[in-house]
Amino acid sequence: MTTFDYIILALKIIVGASILNVWLIQPKKSTKWRGGNADTIIEEFKTYGLTKNMCYVIGFLKVSLAILLLLSVKFPEFTLFASLGLAALLLGSIAMHLKIKDPLYKSFPAALFLVLNLIIAYTAY
């Protein structure tokens, strides 16, 4: 493996683990990145004008795609689907922050992980 391959491997692990952390370990934790003044993911979705059910759907998709991204370490055929799927959802996250006129810094994690997923996808293509 080349140094670049190791970098992509690290990016997959960082992105996948970070998304799992947000959705499975810290969904009820208040952070400075949450939309509006929300303290939990469900409150954040309500701030965006989305339902609790939509939160569960998006959460299921993000967790599933993050798991696929982690699995792509062993099964590279999952890479493109997982990284582009996450990129699309992260673009939606950025759009929601913009919709409610959040300060730009609140979009930073989504923007960063969008870029990382596009880099991962590019290398899989």
CSV table of N, CA and C in Angstrom, one decimal:
chain,number,residue,atom,x,y,z
A,1,MET,N,0.8,-1.2,0.0
A,1,MET,CA,0.0,0.0,0.0
A,1,MET,C,0.9,1.3,0.0
A,2,THR,N,0.4,2.3,-0.7
A,2,THR,CA,1.1,3.5,-0.8
A,2,THR,C,0.7,4.4,0.4
A,3,THR,N,1.4,5.5,0.6
A,3,THR,CA,1.1,6.5,1.6
A,3,THR,C,-0.3,7.0,1.3
A,4,PHE,N,-0.7,7.3,0.1
A,4,PHE,CA,-2.0,7.8,-0.3
A,4,PHE,C,-3.1,6.8,0.1
A,5,ASP,N,-2.8,5.5,-0.1
A,5,ASP,CA,-3.8,4.5,0.3
A,5,ASP,C,-4.0,4.5,1.8
A,6,TYR,N,-3.0,4.7,2.6
A,6,TYR,CA,-3.1,4.8,4.0
A,6,TYR,C,-3.9,6.0,4.4
A,7,ILE,N,-3.7,7.1,3.7
A,7,ILE,CA,-4.5,8.3,4.0
A,7,ILE,C,-6.0,8.1,3.7
A,8,ILE,N,-6.3,7.5,2.6
A,8,ILE,CA,-7.7,7.2,2.3
A,8,ILE,C,-8.3,6.2,3.3
A,9,LEU,N,-7.5,5.2,3.7
A,9,LEU,CA,-8.0,4.3,4.8
A,9,LEU,C,-8.3,5.1,6.1
A,10,ALA,N,-7.4,6.0,6.4
A,10,ALA,CA,-7.6,6.8,7.6
A,10,ALA,C,-8.9,7.6,7.5
A,11,LEU,N,-9.0,8.2,6.3
A,11,LEU,CA,-10.2,9.1,6.1
A,11,LEU,C,-11.5,8.3,6.2
A,12,LYS,N,-11.5,7.1,5.7
A,12,LYS,CA,-12.7,6.2,5.8
A,12,LYS,C,-13.0,5.9,7.3
A,13,ILE,N,-12.0,5.6,8.1
A,13,ILE,CA,-12.2,5.3,9.5
A,13,ILE,C,-12.7,6.6,10.2
A,14,ILE,N,-12.0,7.7,10.0
A,14,ILE,CA,-12.4,8.9,10.7
A,14,ILE,C,-13.8,9.3,10.4
A,15,VAL,N,-14.2,9.3,9.1
A,15,VAL,CA,-15.5,9.8,8.7
A,15,VAL,C,-16.6,8.8,9.3
A,16,GLY,N,-16.3,7.5,9.0
A,16,GLY,CA,-17.3,6.5,9.5
A,16,GLY,C,-17.5,6.5,11.0
A,17,ALA,N,-16.4,6.6,11.7
A,17,ALA,CA,-16.5,6.6,13.2
A,17,ALA,C,-17.1,7.9,13.7
A,18,SER,N,-16.8,9.0,13.1
A,18,SER,CA,-17.3,10.3,13.6
A,18,SER,C,-18.8,10.3,13.4
A,19,ILE,N,-19.3,9.8,12.3
A,19,ILE,CA,-20.8,9.8,12.0
A,19,ILE,C,-21.5,8.9,13.0
A,20,LEU,N,-20.9,7.7,13.2
A,20,LEU,CA,-21.5,6.8,14.2
A,20,LEU,C,-21.5,7.4,15.6
A,21,ASN,N,-20.4,8.2,15.9
A,21,ASN,CA,-20.3,8.8,17.2
A,21,ASN,C,-21.5,9.8,17.4
A,22,VAL,N,-21.7,10.7,16.4
A,22,VAL,CA,-22.7,11.7,16.4
A,22,VAL,C,-24.1,11.1,16.6
A,23,TRP,N,-24.4,10.0,15.8
A,23,TRP,CA,-25.7,9.5,15.8
A,23,TRP,C,-26.0,8.4,16.8
A,24,LEU,N,-25.0,7.7,17.3
A,24,LEU,CA,-25.2,6.6,18.2
A,24,LEU,C,-24.8,6.9,19.6
A,25,ILE,N,-23.7,7.7,19.8
A,25,ILE,CA,-23.2,7.9,21.1
A,25,ILE,C,-23.6,9.2,21.7
A,26,GLN,N,-23.7,10.3,20.8
A,26,GLN,CA,-24.0,11.6,21.3
A,26,GLN,C,-25.2,12.3,20.8
A,27,PRO,N,-26.3,11.5,20.4
A,27,PRO,CA,-27.5,12.2,19.9
A,27,PRO,C,-28.2,13.1,20.8
A,28,LYS,N,-28.0,12.9,22.1
A,28,LYS,CA,-28.7,13.7,23.1
A,28,LYS,C,-27.7,14.7,23.8
A,29,LYS,N,-26.5,14.8,23.3
A,29,LYS,CA,-25.5,15.7,23.8
A,29,LYS,C,-25.6,17.1,23.1
A,30,SER,N,-25.6,18.1,23.9
A,30,SER,CA,-25.6,19.5,23.3
A,30,SER,C,-24.1,19.8,22.8
A,31,THR,N,-24.1,20.3,21.6
A,31,THR,CA,-22.8,20.8,21.1
A,31,THR,C,-23.0,22.1,20.4
A,32,LYS,N,-21.9,22.8,20.1
A,32,LYS,CA,-22.0,24.1,19.5
A,32,LYS,C,-22.3,24.0,18.0
A,33,TRP,N,-22.3,22.7,17.5
A,33,TRP,CA,-22.5,22.5,16.0
A,33,TRP,C,-24.0,22.3,15.7
A,34,ARG,N,-24.8,22.0,16.7
A,34,ARG,CA,-26.2,21.8,16.5
A,34,ARG,C,-26.9,23.0,15.9
A,35,GLY,N,-27.9,22.7,15.0
A,35,GLY,CA,-28.6,23.8,14.4
A,35,GLY,C,-29.5,24.6,15.4
A,36,GLY,N,-29.6,25.9,15.2
A,36,GLY,CA,-30.4,26.7,16.0
A,36,GLY,C,-29.8,26.7,17.5
A,37,ASN,N,-30.7,26.5,18.4
A,37,ASN,CA,-30.3,26.4,19.8
A,37,ASN,C,-30.6,25.0,20.3
A,38,ALA,N,-30.7,24.0,19.4
A,38,ALA,CA,-31.1,22.6,19.8
A,38,ALA,C,-30.0,22.0,20.7
A,39,ASP,N,-30.5,21.2,21.6
A,39,ASP,CA,-29.6,20.4,22.5
A,39,ASP,C,-29.5,18.9,22.0
A,40,THR,N,-30.4,18.4,21.3
A,40,THR,CA,-30.4,17.1,20.8
A,40,THR,C,-30.6,17.0,19.3
A,41,ILE,N,-30.4,15.8,18.7
A,41,ILE,CA,-30.6,15.7,17.3
A,41,ILE,C,-32.1,15.9,16.9
A,42,ILE,N,-33.0,15.3,17.8
A,42,ILE,CA,-34.4,15.5,17.5
A,42,ILE,C,-34.8,16.9,17.5
A,43,GLU,N,-34.3,17.7,18.5
A,43,GLU,CA,-34.6,19.1,18.6
A,43,GLU,C,-34.0,19.9,17.4
A,44,GLU,N,-32.9,19.4,16.9
A,44,GLU,CA,-32.2,20.0,15.8
A,44,GLU,C,-33.1,19.9,14.5
A,45,PHE,N,-33.6,18.7,14.3
A,45,PHE,CA,-34.5,18.4,13.2
A,45,PHE,C,-35.8,19.3,13.3
A,46,LYS,N,-36.3,19.4,14.5
A,46,LYS,CA,-37.5,20.3,14.7
A,46,LYS,C,-37.2,21.7,14.3
A,47,THR,N,-36.0,22.2,14.7
A,47,THR,CA,-35.5,23.5,14.4
A,47,THR,C,-35.5,23.7,12.8
A,48,TYR,N,-35.2,22.7,12.1
A,48,TYR,CA,-35.1,22.7,10.6
A,48,TYR,C,-36.5,22.6,10.0
A,49,GLY,N,-37.5,22.3,10.9
A,49,GLY,CA,-38.9,22.2,10.3
A,49,GLY,C,-39.1,20.7,9.9
A,50,LEU,N,-38.3,19.8,10.3
A,50,LEU,CA,-38.5,18.4,10.0
A,50,LEU,C,-39.0,17.6,11.1
A,51,THR,N,-39.7,16.5,10.8
A,51,THR,CA,-40.3,15.7,11.8
A,51,THR,C,-39.3,14.7,12.5
A,52,LYS,N,-39.8,14.2,13.6
A,52,LYS,CA,-39.0,13.2,14.4
A,52,LYS,C,-38.8,12.0,13.5
A,53,ASN,N,-39.8,11.6,12.7
A,53,ASN,CA,-39.7,10.5,11.8
A,53,ASN,C,-38.6,10.7,10.8
A,54,MET,N,-38.5,11.9,10.3
A,54,MET,CA,-37.5,12.3,9.3
A,54,MET,C,-36.1,12.1,10.0
A,55,CYS,N,-36.0,12.5,11.2
A,55,CYS,CA,-34.8,12.4,12.0
A,55,CYS,C,-34.3,10.9,12.0
A,56,TYR,N,-35.3,10.0,12.3
A,56,TYR,CA,-35.0,8.6,12.3
A,56,TYR,C,-34.6,8.0,10.9
A,57,VAL,N,-35.2,8.5,9.9
A,57,VAL,CA,-34.9,8.1,8.5
A,57,VAL,C,-33.5,8.5,8.2
A,58,ILE,N,-33.2,9.8,8.4
A,58,ILE,CA,-31.9,10.3,8.1
A,58,ILE,C,-30.8,9.6,9.0
A,59,GLY,N,-31.1,9.4,10.2
A,59,GLY,CA,-30.2,8.7,11.1
A,59,GLY,C,-29.9,7.3,10.6
A,60,PHE,N,-31.0,6.6,10.2
A,60,PHE,CA,-30.8,5.2,9.7
A,60,PHE,C,-29.9,5.3,8.5
A,61,LEU,N,-30.1,6.2,7.6
A,61,LEU,CA,-29.3,6.3,6.4
A,61,LEU,C,-27.9,6.6,6.7
A,62,LYS,N,-27.7,7.6,7.6
A,62,LYS,CA,-26.3,8.0,7.9
A,62,LYS,C,-25.5,6.9,8.6
A,63,VAL,N,-26.2,6.2,9.6
A,63,VAL,CA,-25.5,5.1,10.3
A,63,VAL,C,-25.3,4.0,9.3
A,64,SER,N,-26.2,3.6,8.5
A,64,SER,CA,-26.0,2.6,7.5
A,64,SER,C,-24.8,2.9,6.6
A,65,LEU,N,-24.8,4.1,6.0
A,65,LEU,CA,-23.8,4.4,5.1
A,65,LEU,C,-22.4,4.6,5.8
A,66,ALA,N,-22.4,5.0,7.1
A,66,ALA,CA,-21.1,5.1,7.8
A,66,ALA,C,-20.6,3.6,8.0
A,67,ILE,N,-21.5,2.7,8.3
A,67,ILE,CA,-21.1,1.3,8.5
A,67,ILE,C,-20.5,0.8,7.2
A,68,LEU,N,-21.2,1.1,6.1
A,68,LEU,CA,-20.7,0.6,4.8
A,68,LEU,C,-19.3,1.2,4.5
A,69,LEU,N,-19.2,2.5,4.8
A,69,LEU,CA,-17.9,3.1,4.6
A,69,LEU,C,-16.8,2.4,5.4
A,70,LEU,N,-17.1,2.1,6.6
A,70,LEU,CA,-16.1,1.3,7.4
A,70,LEU,C,-15.9,-0.1,6.9
A,71,LEU,N,-16.9,-0.7,6.4
A,71,LEU,CA,-16.8,-2.0,5.8
A,71,LEU,C,-16.0,-1.9,4.5
A,72,SER,N,-16.0,-0.8,3.8
A,72,SER,CA,-15.2,-0.6,2.6
A,72,SER,C,-13.7,-0.7,2.8
A,73,VAL,N,-13.3,-0.7,4.0
A,73,VAL,CA,-11.9,-0.9,4.3
A,73,VAL,C,-11.5,-2.3,3.8
A,74,LYS,N,-12.4,-3.2,4.1
A,74,LYS,CA,-12.2,-4.6,3.7
A,74,LYS,C,-12.8,-5.0,2.3
A,75,PHE,N,-14.0,-4.3,2.0
A,75,PHE,CA,-14.7,-4.5,0.8
A,75,PHE,C,-14.8,-3.2,0.0
A,76,PRO,N,-13.8,-2.9,-0.8
A,76,PRO,CA,-13.7,-1.7,-1.5
A,76,PRO,C,-14.9,-1.3,-2.4
A,77,GLU,N,-15.7,-2.4,-2.8
A,77,GLU,CA,-16.8,-2.1,-3.7
A,77,GLU,C,-17.9,-1.3,-3.0
A,78,PHE,N,-17.9,-1.2,-1.7
A,78,PHE,CA,-18.8,-0.3,-1.0
A,78,PHE,C,-18.4,1.2,-1.0
A,79,THR,N,-17.2,1.5,-1.3
A,79,THR,CA,-16.7,2.8,-1.1
A,79,THR,C,-17.5,3.9,-1.8
A,80,LEU,N,-17.7,3.7,-3.1
A,80,LEU,CA,-18.3,4.8,-3.9
A,80,LEU,C,-19.7,5.0,-3.4
A,81,PHE,N,-20.5,4.0,-3.2
A,81,PHE,CA,-21.9,4.1,-2.8
A,81,PHE,C,-22.0,4.8,-1.4
A,82,ALA,N,-21.1,4.3,-0.5
A,82,ALA,CA,-21.2,4.9,0.9
A,82,ALA,C,-20.7,6.3,0.9
A,83,SER,N,-19.6,6.6,0.2
A,83,SER,CA,-19.1,8.0,0.3
A,83,SER,C,-20.0,9.0,-0.4
A,84,LEU,N,-20.5,8.6,-1.6
A,84,LEU,CA,-21.4,9.5,-2.3
A,84,LEU,C,-22.8,9.7,-1.5
A,85,GLY,N,-23.3,8.6,-0.9
A,85,GLY,CA,-24.5,8.7,-0.2
A,85,GLY,C,-24.3,9.6,1.0
A,86,LEU,N,-23.2,9.5,1.8
A,86,LEU,CA,-22.9,10.4,2.9
A,86,LEU,C,-22.8,11.8,2.4
A,87,ALA,N,-22.1,12.0,1.3
A,87,ALA,CA,-21.9,13.3,0.7
A,87,ALA,C,-23.2,14.0,0.5
A,88,ALA,N,-24.2,13.3,-0.1
A,88,ALA,CA,-25.5,13.8,-0.4
A,88,ALA,C,-26.2,14.2,0.9
A,89,LEU,N,-26.1,13.4,1.9
A,89,LEU,CA,-26.8,13.7,3.2
A,89,LEU,C,-26.1,14.9,3.9
A,90,LEU,N,-24.8,15.0,3.8
A,90,LEU,CA,-24.1,16.1,4.4
A,90,LEU,C,-24.4,17.4,3.6
A,91,LEU,N,-24.6,17.3,2.3
A,91,LEU,CA,-25.0,18.5,1.6
A,91,LEU,C,-26.4,19.0,2.1
A,92,GLY,N,-27.2,18.0,2.4
A,92,GLY,CA,-28.5,18.4,3.0
A,92,GLY,C,-28.4,19.0,4.3
A,93,SER,N,-27.4,18.5,5.1
A,93,SER,CA,-27.2,19.1,6.5
A,93,SER,C,-26.8,20.6,6.3
A,94,ILE,N,-25.9,20.8,5.4
A,94,ILE,CA,-25.4,22.2,5.1
A,94,ILE,C,-26.6,23.1,4.7
A,95,ALA,N,-27.4,22.6,3.8
A,95,ALA,CA,-28.6,23.3,3.3
A,95,ALA,C,-29.6,23.6,4.5
A,96,MET,N,-29.7,22.7,5.4
A,96,MET,CA,-30.6,23.0,6.6
A,96,MET,C,-30.0,24.1,7.5
A,97,HIS,N,-28.7,24.1,7.7
A,97,HIS,CA,-28.1,25.2,8.5
A,97,HIS,C,-28.3,26.5,7.8
A,98,LEU,N,-28.1,26.5,6.5
A,98,LEU,CA,-28.3,27.8,5.7
A,98,LEU,C,-29.8,28.2,5.7
A,99,LYS,N,-30.7,27.2,5.7
A,99,LYS,CA,-32.2,27.5,5.7
A,99,LYS,C,-32.6,28.3,6.9
A,100,ILE,N,-32.0,27.9,8.1
A,100,ILE,CA,-32.4,28.6,9.3
A,100,ILE,C,-31.5,29.7,9.7
A,101,LYS,N,-30.6,30.0,8.8
A,101,LYS,CA,-29.6,31.1,8.9
A,101,LYS,C,-28.7,31.0,10.1
A,102,ASP,N,-28.2,29.7,10.3
A,102,ASP,CA,-27.2,29.5,11.4
A,102,ASP,C,-25.9,30.2,11.0
A,103,PRO,N,-25.1,30.5,12.0
A,103,PRO,CA,-23.8,31.1,11.7
A,103,PRO,C,-23.0,30.0,10.9
A,104,LEU,N,-22.2,30.4,10.0
A,104,LEU,CA,-21.5,29.5,9.1
A,104,LEU,C,-20.7,28.5,9.8
A,105,TYR,N,-20.1,28.8,11.0
A,105,TYR,CA,-19.3,27.8,11.7
A,105,TYR,C,-20.1,26.5,12.1
A,106,LYS,N,-21.4,26.6,12.2
A,106,LYS,CA,-22.2,25.5,12.5
A,106,LYS,C,-22.2,24.5,11.4
A,107,SER,N,-22.0,24.9,10.2
A,107,SER,CA,-21.9,24.0,9.0
A,107,SER,C,-20.6,23.4,8.8
A,108,PHE,N,-19.6,23.9,9.6
A,108,PHE,CA,-18.2,23.4,9.3
A,108,PHE,C,-18.0,21.9,9.4
A,109,PRO,N,-18.6,21.2,10.4
A,109,PRO,CA,-18.4,19.7,10.4
A,109,PRO,C,-19.0,19.0,9.2
A,110,ALA,N,-20.2,19.5,8.8
A,110,ALA,CA,-20.8,18.9,7.6
A,110,ALA,C,-20.0,19.2,6.4
A,111,ALA,N,-19.5,20.4,6.2
A,111,ALA,CA,-18.7,20.8,5.1
A,111,ALA,C,-17.4,20.0,5.0
A,112,LEU,N,-16.8,19.9,6.1
A,112,LEU,CA,-15.5,19.1,6.2
A,112,LEU,C,-15.7,17.7,5.8
A,113,PHE,N,-16.8,17.0,6.3
A,113,PHE,CA,-17.0,15.6,6.0
A,113,PHE,C,-17.5,15.5,4.6
A,114,LEU,N,-18.2,16.5,4.1
A,114,LEU,CA,-18.6,16.4,2.7
A,114,LEU,C,-17.4,16.4,1.8
A,115,VAL,N,-16.4,17.3,2.0
A,115,VAL,CA,-15.2,17.3,1.3
A,115,VAL,C,-14.4,16.0,1.4
A,116,LEU,N,-14.3,15.4,2.6
A,116,LEU,CA,-13.6,14.2,2.8
A,116,LEU,C,-14.3,13.0,2.1
A,117,ASN,N,-15.6,13.0,2.1
A,117,ASN,CA,-16.3,12.0,1.4
A,117,ASN,C,-16.1,12.1,-0.1
A,118,LEU,N,-16.1,13.3,-0.6
A,118,LEU,CA,-15.8,13.5,-2.1
A,118,LEU,C,-14.4,13.1,-2.5
A,119,ILE,N,-13.5,13.3,-1.6
A,119,ILE,CA,-12.1,12.8,-1.8
A,119,ILE,C,-12.1,11.3,-1.9
A,120,ILE,N,-12.8,10.7,-0.9
A,120,ILE,CA,-12.9,9.2,-0.8
A,120,ILE,C,-13.5,8.7,-2.1
A,121,ALA,N,-14.6,9.3,-2.5
A,121,ALA,CA,-15.4,8.8,-3.7
A,121,ALA,C,-14.5,9.0,-4.9
A,122,TYR,N,-13.8,10.1,-5.0
A,122,TYR,CA,-12.9,10.3,-6.2
A,122,TYR,C,-11.9,9.2,-6.3
A,123,THR,N,-11.3,8.8,-5.2
A,123,THR,CA,-10.3,7.7,-5.3
A,123,THR,C,-10.9,6.3,-5.6
A,124,ALA,N,-12.2,6.2,-5.4
A,124,ALA,CA,-12.9,4.9,-5.6
A,124,ALA,C,-13.3,4.8,-7.1
A,125,TYR,N,-13.5,6.0,-7.7
A,125,TYR,CA,-14.0,6.0,-9.1
A,125,TYR,C,-12.8,5.7,-10.0
